[in-house]
Coordinates of C-alpha atoms (C1' of nucleotides) in Angstrom, one line a residue:
Chain A
X47 CA -44.3 95.2 61.3
X48 CA -42.4 91.9 60.9
X49 CA -44.2 88.7 61.7
X50 CA -41.3 87.3 63.6
X51 CA -39.2 89.7 65.6
X52 CA -35.6 89.4 64.4
X53 CA -33.3 89.1 67.3
X54 CA -30.6 91.7 67.2
X55 CA -27.0 90.7 66.8
X56 CA -24.3 91.1 69.4
X57 CA -21.2 93.0 68.4
X58 CA -19.2 89.8 67.7
X59 CA -22.0 88.4 65.5
X60 CA -21.9 91.8 63.6
X61 CA -18.2 91.4 63.0
X62 CA -18.7 87.8 61.8
X63 CA -21.5 88.8 59.5
X64 CA -19.4 91.6 58.0
X65 CA -16.5 89.2 57.5
X66 CA -18.8 86.7 55.8
X67 CA -20.5 89.4 53.7
X68 CA -17.2 90.9 52.5
X69 CA -15.9 87.5 51.5
X70 CA -13.1 87.6 54.0
X71 CA -14.0 84.2 55.1
X72 CA -16.3 81.5 53.8
X73 CA -16.6 79.7 57.1
X74 CA -15.4 80.7 60.5
X75 CA -13.3 78.8 62.9
X76 CA -13.3 79.4 66.7
X77 CA -11.8 77.8 69.7
X78 CA -12.6 77.3 73.3
X79 CA -9.2 77.5 75.1
X80 CA -9.3 76.5 78.7
X81 CA -6.3 75.9 80.8
X82 CA -6.6 72.5 82.5
X83 CA -5.9 73.8 86.0
X84 CA -9.4 73.9 87.4
X85 CA -13.0 73.1 86.9
X86 CA -15.2 75.0 84.4
X87 CA -17.7 77.5 85.9
X88 CA -20.6 79.6 84.8
X89 CA -18.3 82.2 83.3
X90 CA -16.8 79.5 81.0
X91 CA -20.3 78.5 80.0
X92 CA -20.7 82.0 78.5
X93 CA -17.6 81.6 76.5
X94 CA -18.5 78.0 75.4
X95 CA -21.9 79.1 74.2
X96 CA -20.4 82.1 72.4
X97 CA -17.7 80.2 70.6
X98 CA -19.6 77.1 69.7
X99 CA -22.8 79.0 69.1
X100 CA -21.1 81.2 66.5
X101 CA -19.9 78.3 64.3
X102 CA -23.2 76.5 64.8
X103 CA -25.0 79.6 63.5
X104 CA -22.6 80.7 60.8
X105 CA -21.0 77.5 59.6
X106 CA -17.5 76.3 60.3
X107 CA -16.3 74.6 63.5
X108 CA -14.9 75.1 66.9
X109 CA -11.9 73.4 68.4
X110 CA -11.4 72.5 72.0
X111 CA -7.8 73.5 72.7
X112 CA -6.2 73.1 76.1
X113 CA -3.8 76.0 76.9
X114 CA -1.4 73.7 78.7
X115 CA 1.8 75.7 78.8
X116 CA 2.3 75.7 82.5
X117 CA 3.1 72.2 83.7
X118 CA 3.2 73.0 87.4
X119 CA -0.5 73.8 87.7
X120 CA -2.1 71.6 85.1
X121 CA -3.4 68.0 85.4
X122 CA -5.1 65.4 83.3
X123 CA -8.0 65.3 85.9
X124 CA -9.0 68.7 84.8
X125 CA -8.8 67.8 81.1
X126 CA -11.3 65.1 81.7
X127 CA -13.7 67.2 83.7
X128 CA -13.6 70.0 81.1
X129 CA -14.4 67.6 78.2
X130 CA -17.3 66.2 80.2
X131 CA -18.7 69.6 81.0
X132 CA -18.5 70.9 77.4
X133 CA -20.2 67.8 76.1
X134 CA -22.9 68.0 78.8
X135 CA -23.6 71.6 77.8
X136 CA -24.5 70.1 74.4
X137 CA -21.5 71.1 72.2
X138 CA -19.3 69.1 70.0
X139 CA -15.8 70.2 69.2
X140 CA -14.1 69.5 65.8
X141 CA -10.6 68.8 67.1
X142 CA -9.4 68.1 70.5
X143 CA -6.1 69.9 70.6
X144 CA -3.4 71.0 73.0
X145 CA -1.0 73.9 72.9
X146 CA 1.6 71.3 74.0
X147 CA 1.1 69.6 70.6
X148 CA 2.8 72.7 69.1
X149 CA 5.8 72.9 71.4
X150 CA 8.2 71.9 68.6
X151 CA 6.6 74.4 66.2
X152 CA 6.6 77.1 68.8
X153 CA 10.3 76.5 69.4
X154 CA 10.9 77.0 65.7
X155 CA 9.0 80.2 65.8
X156 CA 11.2 81.4 68.7
X157 CA 14.3 80.5 66.7
X158 CA 13.0 82.5 63.8
X159 CA 12.5 85.5 66.0
X160 CA 16.0 85.2 67.3
X161 CA 17.4 85.0 63.8
X162 CA 15.5 88.2 62.9
X163 CA 17.2 89.9 65.8
X164 CA 13.8 90.2 67.5
X165 CA 14.4 88.0 70.5
X166 CA 17.2 87.6 73.1
X167 CA 18.2 85.5 76.0
X168 CA 18.2 87.5 79.3
X169 CA 20.0 86.3 82.4
X170 CA 18.4 88.8 84.7
X171 CA 16.4 87.7 87.8
X172 CA 12.7 88.2 87.7
X173 CA 13.1 91.1 90.2
X174 CA 15.6 92.8 87.9
X175 CA 13.3 92.3 84.9
X176 CA 10.4 93.8 86.9
X177 CA 12.6 96.7 88.0
X178 CA 13.9 97.4 84.5
X179 CA 10.4 97.3 83.1
X180 CA 9.5 100.7 84.6
X181 CA 6.0 101.6 85.5
X182 CA 2.9 102.7 83.6
X183 CA 4.1 106.3 83.9
X184 CA 7.8 105.7 83.5
X185 CA 9.5 104.0 80.5
X186 CA 11.6 100.9 81.1
X187 CA 15.2 100.4 80.1
X188 CA 17.1 97.7 78.3
X189 CA 20.0 95.8 80.0
X190 CA 23.2 94.6 78.5
X191 CA 21.8 91.1 77.6
X192 CA 19.6 92.8 75.0
X193 CA 22.9 93.5 73.1
X194 CA 23.9 89.8 72.7
X195 CA 24.5 88.7 69.1
X196 CA 22.1 86.6 67.2
X197 CA 24.6 83.7 67.3
X198 CA 25.0 83.9 71.0
X199 CA 21.3 84.0 71.5
X200 CA 20.8 81.0 69.3
X201 CA 23.4 79.1 71.1
X202 CA 22.0 80.0 74.5
X203 CA 18.5 79.2 73.6
X204 CA 19.5 75.7 72.4
X205 CA 21.3 75.2 75.7
X206 CA 18.2 76.3 77.5
X207 CA 16.3 73.6 75.8
X208 CA 19.0 71.1 76.5
X209 CA 18.6 71.7 80.2
X210 CA 21.9 73.4 80.9
X211 CA 20.4 76.0 83.0
X212 CA 18.4 76.1 86.3
X213 CA 14.8 77.3 86.6
X214 CA 14.7 81.1 86.6
X215 CA 18.3 81.6 85.4
X216 CA 17.4 82.6 81.9
X217 CA 14.4 83.6 79.8
X218 CA 13.9 84.3 76.1
X219 CA 12.5 87.8 75.5
X220 CA 11.0 89.5 72.5
X221 CA 12.9 92.7 71.6
X222 CA 10.2 95.3 71.0
X223 CA 10.0 98.6 72.9
X224 CA 10.9 99.2 76.5
X225 CA 9.3 102.6 76.3
X226 CA 5.9 101.4 75.0
X227 CA 2.9 102.7 76.9
X228 CA 1.7 99.2 76.7
X229 CA 3.6 97.3 79.4
X230 CA 3.2 94.1 77.5
X231 CA 5.3 95.4 74.7
X232 CA 8.3 96.2 77.0
X233 CA 10.3 93.1 75.8
X234 CA 7.8 90.5 77.0
X235 CA 9.1 87.1 78.2
X236 CA 8.5 84.4 75.6
X237 CA 10.0 81.3 77.2
X238 CA 10.9 80.4 80.7
X239 CA 12.8 77.4 82.1
X240 CA 10.8 75.0 84.2
X241 CA 12.3 71.6 85.0
X242 CA 8.8 70.2 85.6
X243 CA 6.9 67.1 84.4
X244 CA 4.2 68.0 81.9
X245 CA 0.9 66.1 81.9
X246 CA 1.3 65.3 78.2
X247 CA 4.8 65.9 77.1
X248 CA 6.3 64.3 80.2
X249 CA 10.0 65.3 80.6
X250 CA 10.6 66.1 76.9
X251 CA 10.8 69.8 77.7
X252 CA 12.3 72.0 80.3
X253 CA 11.5 75.3 78.6
X254 CA 7.9 76.3 78.2
X255 CA 6.3 79.1 76.2
X256 CA 4.4 81.9 77.9
X257 CA 0.7 82.5 77.2
X258 CA 1.6 85.3 74.7
X259 CA 3.9 83.0 72.8
X260 CA 1.5 80.1 72.7
X261 CA -2.0 81.2 72.4
X262 CA -1.9 83.4 69.4
X263 CA 0.5 81.0 67.6
X264 CA -1.9 78.1 68.3
X265 CA -4.7 80.2 66.9
X266 CA -2.7 80.7 63.7
X267 CA -1.7 77.1 63.4
X268 CA -5.4 76.1 63.6
X269 CA -6.4 78.9 61.2
X270 CA -8.7 80.3 63.9
X271 CA -10.6 83.2 62.2
X272 CA -12.1 84.8 65.4
X273 CA -10.2 84.3 68.6
X274 CA -12.6 85.4 71.3
X275 CA -11.4 86.2 74.8
X276 CA -12.3 88.4 77.7
X277 CA -11.6 92.1 78.2
X278 CA -8.4 91.8 80.3
X279 CA -6.6 90.5 77.2
X280 CA -7.1 93.8 75.3
X281 CA -3.6 94.9 76.0
X282 CA -2.3 91.5 74.7
X283 CA -3.8 92.2 71.3
X284 CA -1.0 94.5 70.3
X285 CA 1.5 91.8 71.1
X286 CA -0.7 89.1 69.5
X287 CA -0.7 91.1 66.2
X288 CA 3.0 91.9 66.4
X289 CA 4.0 88.2 66.7
X290 CA 1.7 87.3 63.8
X291 CA 3.3 89.9 61.7
X292 CA 6.9 89.2 62.6
X293 CA 6.5 85.4 62.3
X294 CA 4.5 85.9 59.1
X295 CA 1.9 83.4 60.1
X296 CA -1.9 83.0 59.5
X297 CA -3.5 86.2 60.7
X298 CA -6.1 85.2 63.3
X299 CA -7.8 88.1 65.0
X300 CA -8.6 88.6 68.6
X301 CA -11.8 90.0 69.9
X302 CA -12.7 90.8 73.5
X303 CA -16.0 90.7 75.4
X304 CA -16.8 91.4 79.0
X305 CA -16.9 88.3 81.3
X306 CA -20.2 87.9 83.0
X307 CA -20.5 88.2 86.7
X308 CA -23.3 86.7 88.8
X309 CA -24.9 88.0 91.9
X310 CA -24.4 86.1 95.2
X311 CA -21.4 84.2 94.0
X312 CA -17.7 84.4 93.1
X313 CA -16.2 83.2 89.9
X314 CA -12.5 83.4 90.2
X315 CA -10.6 80.1 90.2
X316 CA -8.6 81.3 93.1
X317 CA -11.6 82.0 95.3
X318 CA -13.4 78.8 94.2
X319 CA -10.3 76.8 95.1
X320 CA -10.3 78.5 98.5
X321 CA -13.9 77.5 99.1
X322 CA -13.1 73.9 98.3
X323 CA -9.7 73.7 100.2
X324 CA -11.0 75.5 103.3
X325 CA -14.0 73.3 103.6
X326 CA -16.7 75.9 103.0
X327 CA -18.2 73.6 100.4
X328 CA -18.0 69.9 99.9
X329 CA -15.9 69.9 96.7
X330 CA -15.9 71.3 93.2
X331 CA -19.3 69.8 92.5
X332 CA -20.9 70.9 95.7
X333 CA -24.3 72.0 94.4
X334 CA -23.8 75.5 95.8
X335 CA -20.8 76.1 93.6
X336 CA -21.1 78.0 90.3
X337 CA -19.1 75.3 88.5
X338 CA -20.7 73.4 85.7
X339 CA -20.3 70.1 87.5
X340 CA -22.0 71.5 90.6
X341 CA -24.9 72.9 88.5
X342 CA -25.3 69.5 86.8
X343 CA -25.4 67.8 90.2
X344 CA -27.9 70.4 91.5
X345 CA -30.3 69.6 88.6
X346 CA -29.8 72.5 86.2
X347 CA -30.4 71.4 82.6
X348 CA -28.0 72.2 79.8
X349 CA -30.8 73.8 77.9
X350 CA -31.5 76.2 80.7
X351 CA -27.9 77.3 81.0
X352 CA -27.7 77.8 77.2
X353 CA -30.9 79.9 77.3
X354 CA -29.5 82.0 80.2
X355 CA -26.3 82.7 78.2
X356 CA -28.3 83.7 75.3
X357 CA -30.5 86.0 77.3
X358 CA -27.7 87.9 79.0
X359 CA -26.0 88.5 75.7
X360 CA -22.5 89.6 74.8
X361 CA -21.1 93.0 75.3
X362 CA -18.1 94.9 76.5
X363 CA -19.3 96.7 79.6
X364 CA -18.9 95.7 83.2
X365 CA -21.9 93.8 84.5
X366 CA -23.4 91.9 87.4
X367 CA -26.1 89.7 86.2
X368 CA -29.0 88.9 88.6
X369 CA -28.9 85.2 89.5
X370 CA -32.7 85.5 89.5
X371 CA -32.5 85.4 85.7
X372 CA -30.7 82.0 85.8
X373 CA -33.3 80.8 88.2
X374 CA -36.0 82.0 85.8
X375 CA -34.4 80.1 83.0
X376 CA -34.2 76.8 84.9
X377 CA -37.8 77.1 86.1
X378 CA -39.0 77.8 82.6
X379 CA -37.3 74.6 81.3
X380 CA -38.1 72.4 84.3
X381 CA -41.8 73.4 84.3
X382 CA -42.1 71.8 80.9
X383 CA -40.3 68.6 81.6
X384 CA -40.4 67.8 85.4
X385 CA -42.5 65.0 86.7
X386 CA -44.9 66.2 89.5
X387 CA -44.6 64.2 92.7
X388 CA -45.6 64.8 96.3
X389 CA -43.2 65.0 99.1
X390 CA -43.8 66.3 102.6
X391 CA -40.7 68.0 104.1
X392 CA -42.0 68.8 107.6
X393 CA -44.8 66.3 108.3
X394 CA -47.9 66.9 110.4
X395 CA -50.1 63.9 110.8
X396 CA -53.8 64.1 110.0
X397 CA -56.4 61.4 110.7
X398 CA -59.6 61.4 108.6
X399 CA -62.1 60.3 111.2
X400 CA -65.0 59.5 108.9
X401 CA -62.9 57.6 106.4
X402 CA -63.6 53.9 106.9
X403 CA -62.3 52.3 103.7
X404 CA -59.0 50.3 103.5
X405 CA -57.8 53.0 101.2
X406 CA -58.4 53.8 97.5
X407 CA -56.4 54.6 94.5
X408 CA -56.5 58.1 93.1
X409 CA -55.0 59.3 89.9
X410 CA -52.6 62.3 89.6
X411 CA -51.2 63.8 86.5
X412 CA -47.4 63.5 86.0
X413 CA -47.2 66.9 84.4
X414 CA -50.1 69.3 83.6
X415 CA -47.9 71.1 81.1
X416 CA -47.4 67.9 79.1
X417 CA -50.6 66.1 77.9
X418 CA -48.5 63.1 76.9
X419 CA -47.0 62.6 80.3
X420 CA -49.9 60.5 81.7
X421 CA -50.7 60.1 85.3
X422 CA -49.8 57.8 88.2
X423 CA -51.7 56.0 90.9
X424 CA -51.5 57.1 94.5
X425 CA -53.0 55.3 97.5
X426 CA -55.3 57.5 99.6
X427 CA -56.0 56.5 103.1
X428 CA -57.2 57.3 106.6
X429 CA -53.9 58.6 108.0
X430 CA -51.9 61.1 106.0
X431 CA -49.1 63.6 106.4
X432 CA -49.4 67.2 105.3
X433 CA -46.9 70.0 105.5
X434 CA -46.7 71.5 109.0
X435 CA -46.6 75.0 107.6
X436 CA -49.9 74.3 105.7
X437 CA -51.8 74.4 109.0
X438 CA -52.3 77.4 111.3
X439 CA -54.3 77.5 114.4
X440 CA -54.9 81.2 114.2
X441 CA -54.6 82.0 110.5
X442 CA -54.4 85.5 109.1
X443 CA -57.0 86.8 106.7
X444 CA -56.1 85.3 103.3
X445 CA -54.7 82.0 104.6
X446 CA -56.2 79.5 102.1
X447 CA -54.8 76.4 103.8
X448 CA -55.9 74.3 106.8
X449 CA -57.1 75.8 110.0
X450 CA -59.7 74.8 112.6
X451 CA -63.1 74.6 110.9
X452 CA -61.5 75.5 107.5
X453 CA -61.6 73.3 104.3
X454 CA -58.9 72.5 101.7
X455 CA -58.6 70.0 98.9
X456 CA -55.9 67.4 99.1
X457 CA -54.4 67.3 95.7
X458 CA -56.0 64.7 93.3
X459 CA -58.2 63.4 96.2
X460 CA -60.8 64.8 98.5
X461 CA -61.8 68.0 100.2
X462 CA -61.3 67.8 104.0
X463 CA -62.2 69.9 106.9
X464 CA -60.2 70.3 110.1
X465 CA -62.3 69.5 113.1
X466 CA -59.9 69.1 116.0
X467 CA -56.3 70.0 116.9
X468 CA -54.4 67.5 119.0
X469 CA -51.6 68.8 121.2
X470 CA -48.9 67.4 123.5
X471 CA -48.1 68.7 127.0
X472 CA -45.8 71.4 125.5
X473 CA -48.7 72.7 123.5
X474 CA -47.2 71.5 120.2
X475 CA -49.7 70.5 117.5
X476 CA -49.0 66.8 116.9
X477 CA -52.1 65.7 115.0
X478 CA -55.2 67.0 113.2
X479 CA -58.5 65.3 113.2
X480 CA -60.4 65.9 110.0
X481 CA -63.4 64.7 108.1
X482 CA -63.6 64.3 104.3
X483 CA -66.4 65.1 101.9
X484 CA -67.1 61.8 100.1
X485 CA -68.7 63.6 97.1
X486 CA -65.7 65.7 96.5
X487 CA -63.4 63.2 94.9
X488 CA -61.2 64.7 92.2
X489 CA -62.6 64.1 88.7
X490 CA -66.1 63.3 90.1
X491 CA -66.8 66.1 92.5
X492 CA -70.5 66.7 93.0
X493 CA -70.2 68.4 96.3
X494 CA -70.5 71.9 95.0
X495 CA -68.0 73.0 97.5
X496 CA -65.4 75.5 96.3
X497 CA -62.1 75.7 98.3
X498 CA -59.3 78.1 97.6
X499 CA -56.4 76.0 98.8
X500 CA -55.0 72.7 97.5
X501 CA -52.4 70.9 99.6
X502 CA -49.9 68.2 98.8
X503 CA -49.9 65.1 101.0
X504 CA -48.5 61.6 101.4
X505 CA -50.1 58.5 102.8
X506 CA -48.7 57.7 106.3
X507 CA -48.7 54.0 105.7
X508 CA -47.0 53.9 102.3
X509 CA -44.8 57.0 102.3
X510 CA -41.1 56.4 102.1
X511 CA -38.4 58.3 104.0
X512 CA -36.0 60.4 101.9
X513 CA -33.3 62.9 102.5
X514 CA -33.8 66.4 101.1
X515 CA -31.0 68.9 100.5
X516 CA -32.2 72.5 100.4
X517 CA -29.7 74.9 98.9
X518 CA -29.6 78.6 99.2
X519 CA -27.2 81.2 97.8
X520 CA -23.6 80.7 98.9
X521 CA -23.2 84.4 99.8
X522 CA -25.2 87.0 101.7
X523 CA -24.5 89.9 99.4
X524 CA -25.2 90.6 95.8
X525 CA -21.8 91.9 94.8
X526 CA -19.4 89.7 96.6
X527 CA -16.3 90.9 94.8
X528 CA -17.3 94.5 95.4
X529 CA -18.1 94.1 99.1
X530 CA -15.9 95.6 101.7
X531 CA -13.3 93.2 103.2
X532 CA -12.8 89.5 102.6
X533 CA -15.2 87.6 100.4
X534 CA -15.3 84.8 103.0
X535 CA -16.9 87.2 105.5
X536 CA -20.0 87.1 103.4
X537 CA -20.5 83.3 103.2
X538 CA -24.1 82.3 103.9
X539 CA -24.0 80.0 106.9
X540 CA -27.4 78.6 106.0
X541 CA -26.7 77.8 102.4
X542 CA -27.4 74.1 103.0
X543 CA -30.3 72.8 105.0
X544 CA -30.5 69.0 105.2
X545 CA -33.8 67.4 105.9
X546 CA -33.0 63.9 107.0
X547 CA -36.5 62.5 107.1
X548 CA -39.0 63.8 104.6
X549 CA -41.8 61.6 103.5
X550 CA -42.2 60.9 99.8
X551 CA -44.8 59.2 97.7
X552 CA -43.7 55.6 97.1
X553 CA -43.3 56.1 93.3
X554 CA -40.1 58.0 94.0
X555 CA -38.4 54.7 94.6
X556 CA -38.2 54.4 90.9
X557 CA -36.3 57.7 90.5
X558 CA -33.4 57.8 88.1
X559 CA -30.4 60.1 88.1
X560 CA -31.5 61.9 84.9
X561 CA -35.1 62.4 86.1
X562 CA -36.3 65.9 86.9
X563 CA -39.0 66.3 89.5
X564 CA -41.3 69.0 90.7
X565 CA -42.2 68.2 94.3
X566 CA -45.6 69.9 94.3
X567 CA -45.5 73.4 95.9
X568 CA -42.0 72.8 97.0
X569 CA -39.7 73.3 94.1
X570 CA -37.7 71.3 91.5
X571 CA -35.5 68.4 92.6
X572 CA -33.3 65.7 91.3
X573 CA -31.6 62.7 92.7
X574 CA -28.2 63.3 94.2
X575 CA -25.2 61.2 93.2
X576 CA -24.8 60.0 96.8
X577 CA -28.1 58.2 96.7
X578 CA -27.6 54.4 97.1
X579 CA -30.2 51.6 97.2
X580 CA -32.8 52.4 99.8
X581 CA -31.2 55.7 100.7
X582 CA -32.7 58.4 98.5
X583 CA -31.2 61.9 98.5
X584 CA -32.8 64.7 96.6
X585 CA -31.2 68.1 95.8
X586 CA -33.4 71.1 95.4
X587 CA -32.5 72.7 92.1
X588 CA -34.6 75.8 92.6
X589 CA -37.7 76.8 94.5
X590 CA -41.0 77.5 92.9
X591 CA -42.0 81.1 92.7
X592 CA -43.9 81.7 95.9
X593 CA -46.0 84.8 95.9
X594 CA -47.6 83.8 99.2
X595 CA -44.3 83.6 101.1
X596 CA -43.2 86.9 99.5
X597 CA -46.4 88.7 100.5
X598 CA -45.8 87.6 104.1
X599 CA -42.3 88.9 104.4
Chain B
rU122 C1' -0.6 111.6 87.9
rG123 C1' 1.0 107.0 81.2
rG124 C1' -2.0 103.8 78.1
rG125 C1' -6.4 101.1 77.2
rU126 C1' -11.8 99.9 77.7
rU127 C1' -16.8 101.1 79.1
rA128 C1' -21.1 104.3 80.5
rU129 C1' -29.2 103.3 78.4
rG130 C1' -34.8 101.7 84.0
rG131 C1' -33.4 97.8 90.1
rU132 C1' -30.6 94.0 86.6
rG133 C1' -29.0 92.4 81.6
rU134 C1' -29.4 93.9 76.6
rA135 C1' -31.4 96.6 71.8
rA136 C1' -32.0 101.0 68.9
rC137 C1' -26.1 102.1 63.6
rG138 C1' -29.1 110.8 63.0
rG139 C1' -35.9 109.9 62.8
rU140 C1' -41.7 107.2 68.1
rA141 C1' -35.9 104.7 73.6
rG142 C1' -37.7 98.5 72.6
rC143 C1' -37.1 93.4 74.7
rA144 C1' -36.3 90.0 78.9
rC145 C1' -35.8 89.4 84.2
rU146 C1' -37.4 91.8 88.6
rA147 C1' -41.3 94.7 91.2
rC148 C1' -46.5 95.9 91.5
rA149 C1' -51.9 95.2 90.1
rG150 C1' -55.7 92.0 88.0
rA151 C1' -57.8 87.4 85.4
rU152 C1' -57.6 82.0 85.2
rU153 C1' -56.1 77.8 88.1
rU154 C1' -57.5 71.0 92.1
rU155 C1' -49.7 73.4 92.7
rG156 C1' -50.5 80.7 96.4
rG157 C1' -46.9 76.9 90.4
rU158 C1' -48.1 77.6 85.1
rU159 C1' -50.7 80.8 81.7
rC160 C1' -52.9 85.6 80.3
rU161 C1' -53.6 91.1 80.8
rG162 C1' -51.9 95.6 82.5
rU163 C1' -48.6 99.3 85.3
rC164 C1' -44.0 101.7 87.3
rU165 C1' -39.0 102.9 86.5
rG166 C1' -33.8 104.7 81.9
rU167 C1' -30.0 107.4 77.7
rC168 C1' -23.2 109.7 83.2
rU169 C1' -22.7 115.5 83.3
rA170 C1' -22.2 120.3 80.7
rG171 C1' -22.0 122.6 76.3
rG172 C1' -22.3 122.4 70.8
rU173 C1' -23.8 120.7 65.5
rU174 C1' -28.8 119.5 63.3
rC175 C1' -35.5 120.4 61.4
rG176 C1' -34.3 116.3 64.6
rA177 C1' -29.0 113.4 69.0
rA178 C1' -28.7 107.5 73.3
rU179 C1' -26.3 107.9 68.5
rC180 C1' -22.0 113.1 65.7
rC181 C1' -18.4 117.1 68.0
rU182 C1' -15.9 119.4 72.5
rA183 C1' -14.9 119.4 77.6
rG184 C1' -15.6 116.9 82.0
rU185 C1' -17.0 112.7 85.5
rA186 C1' -17.1 107.7 87.1
rA187 C1' -15.9 102.5 86.8
rC188 C1' -12.7 98.6 85.1
rC189 C1' -8.0 96.7 83.0
rC190 C1' -2.3 96.9 82.4
rA191 C1' 4.1 97.2 86.0
rA192 C1' 3.2 87.4 87.2
rC193 C1' 9.3 83.5 84.5
rC194 C1' 0.0 82.8 85.5
rA195 C1' -3.6 82.2 81.7

RNA sequence: UGGGUUAUGGUGUAACGGUAGCACUACAGAUUUUGGUUCUGUCUGUCUAGGUUCGAAUCCUAGUAACCCAACCA
């Protein structure tokens, strides 16, 4: 039996270890290749952790390369958000690169292919090209443009670059095999004409390479050893390798893994964009979104996301990961670092009738999991607020909280007993009259009384009002993509609950954006970016595990 | 109905011909001034049918199911 259990390798790590062991490579080079046309989400986090994690573990480095070959959808705004998100997740790229940096080189590659008789300019419309391509069960057929001479193709391609032709009037195609069972090998389009302004190259170009003629070539230029992408790119690998061979460039290798899906959410850019544009959420960083920026705003820690990615692993099979595991990871991390504070979300006033002092300071630990975190002073007093749900007039059997005649401890303070329930005309409980046990003070309890319940509370005279945002899952079904009908039919109408007037202990006035809190018995929270001055807004990151609530369902 | 990829508890993932393990979840108990944390224990699995072998999740054969591919997107 080994002392330390060795963690098993995922299939990509196995490949890397073999390559290293065989001497194929001394170091490995990977890349994270986002297209700057949207915000990064949890799915990207998996890829980021994989690519950067590999070079961290085995030596080498990872480039951040923007796959910016389609000027009409890409923007600098996205570039900035992507960089911020990768950094926040805790990774450092070696080189910040852009496929657009290689446009001149890529153009030369295309010329080389034409000269080898392996590429031609096609004047067909996109409909014609699609029609000639055939179907998976029927082979495609070549058209007359495929017969153009090398010189004609060269001349035409130069003219394409010079802007002589309108968008869509011509494309450059590789000449491979119109009968291939792989649709991507049926003379794929390499370049298309787009008279569009590019976020980096401006108006220098009016022809832009397709993904297949940019991605693999960029990998080669950067000497990427392991080019890791998702499963749907498997059919592209044949073309990826064909181009490397015919261009005779550095042989990067492509490996594919299955993208991770999460329960109760959607991950496609298209659907996320719809949620934003149609107002179902408040923007890309609305804390209910699965984007990295939203999770950051919601209070997730980079460490918890990395741990989650590590736990779910890397494989090739279809999957739907329980979001509960993500929540477990964030609780695990936050439990160790979050400052404990008391906040009452739904206040019920209590008056301690036998308490005649002005008030007194009690001490409460900042974090029982961290001996070095110290404690803070809280003012105890005659009039307090407790959580309304912590009182029941007719409690069930195992209700350890307040009820007429029942005793509970107020956290870090005294044991109290409920003597009288005060109601208004509508029979609503509006106040509780209690008595406290003077000998039961925390730390010097000589009362000998043992109570099962401990409640959080705030002092009615010193508490400060705060806003609390309670988030729940955005969708009502586990498998949103697999559910019948439109994904929007399953949006959870109650995914956000705003509590405008919660009462917080006054120490929270000093909260900073980077602070993580556990509001006792209520969950983990952090300050929202919209907090300003006196107006404090807290986002609930995740609830605490609540076996009591679960038992009562 | 062409090609490709994948099938292990409720979920995710190991086992590389030799005791199906780990984590989450669920359930039960102990501890607890958070019904939190921590600790202990329990339940549940190799897609199907054959075959090879002393021995099969693993190898072979035949099925079945799911996903991907016919964008001038990536």
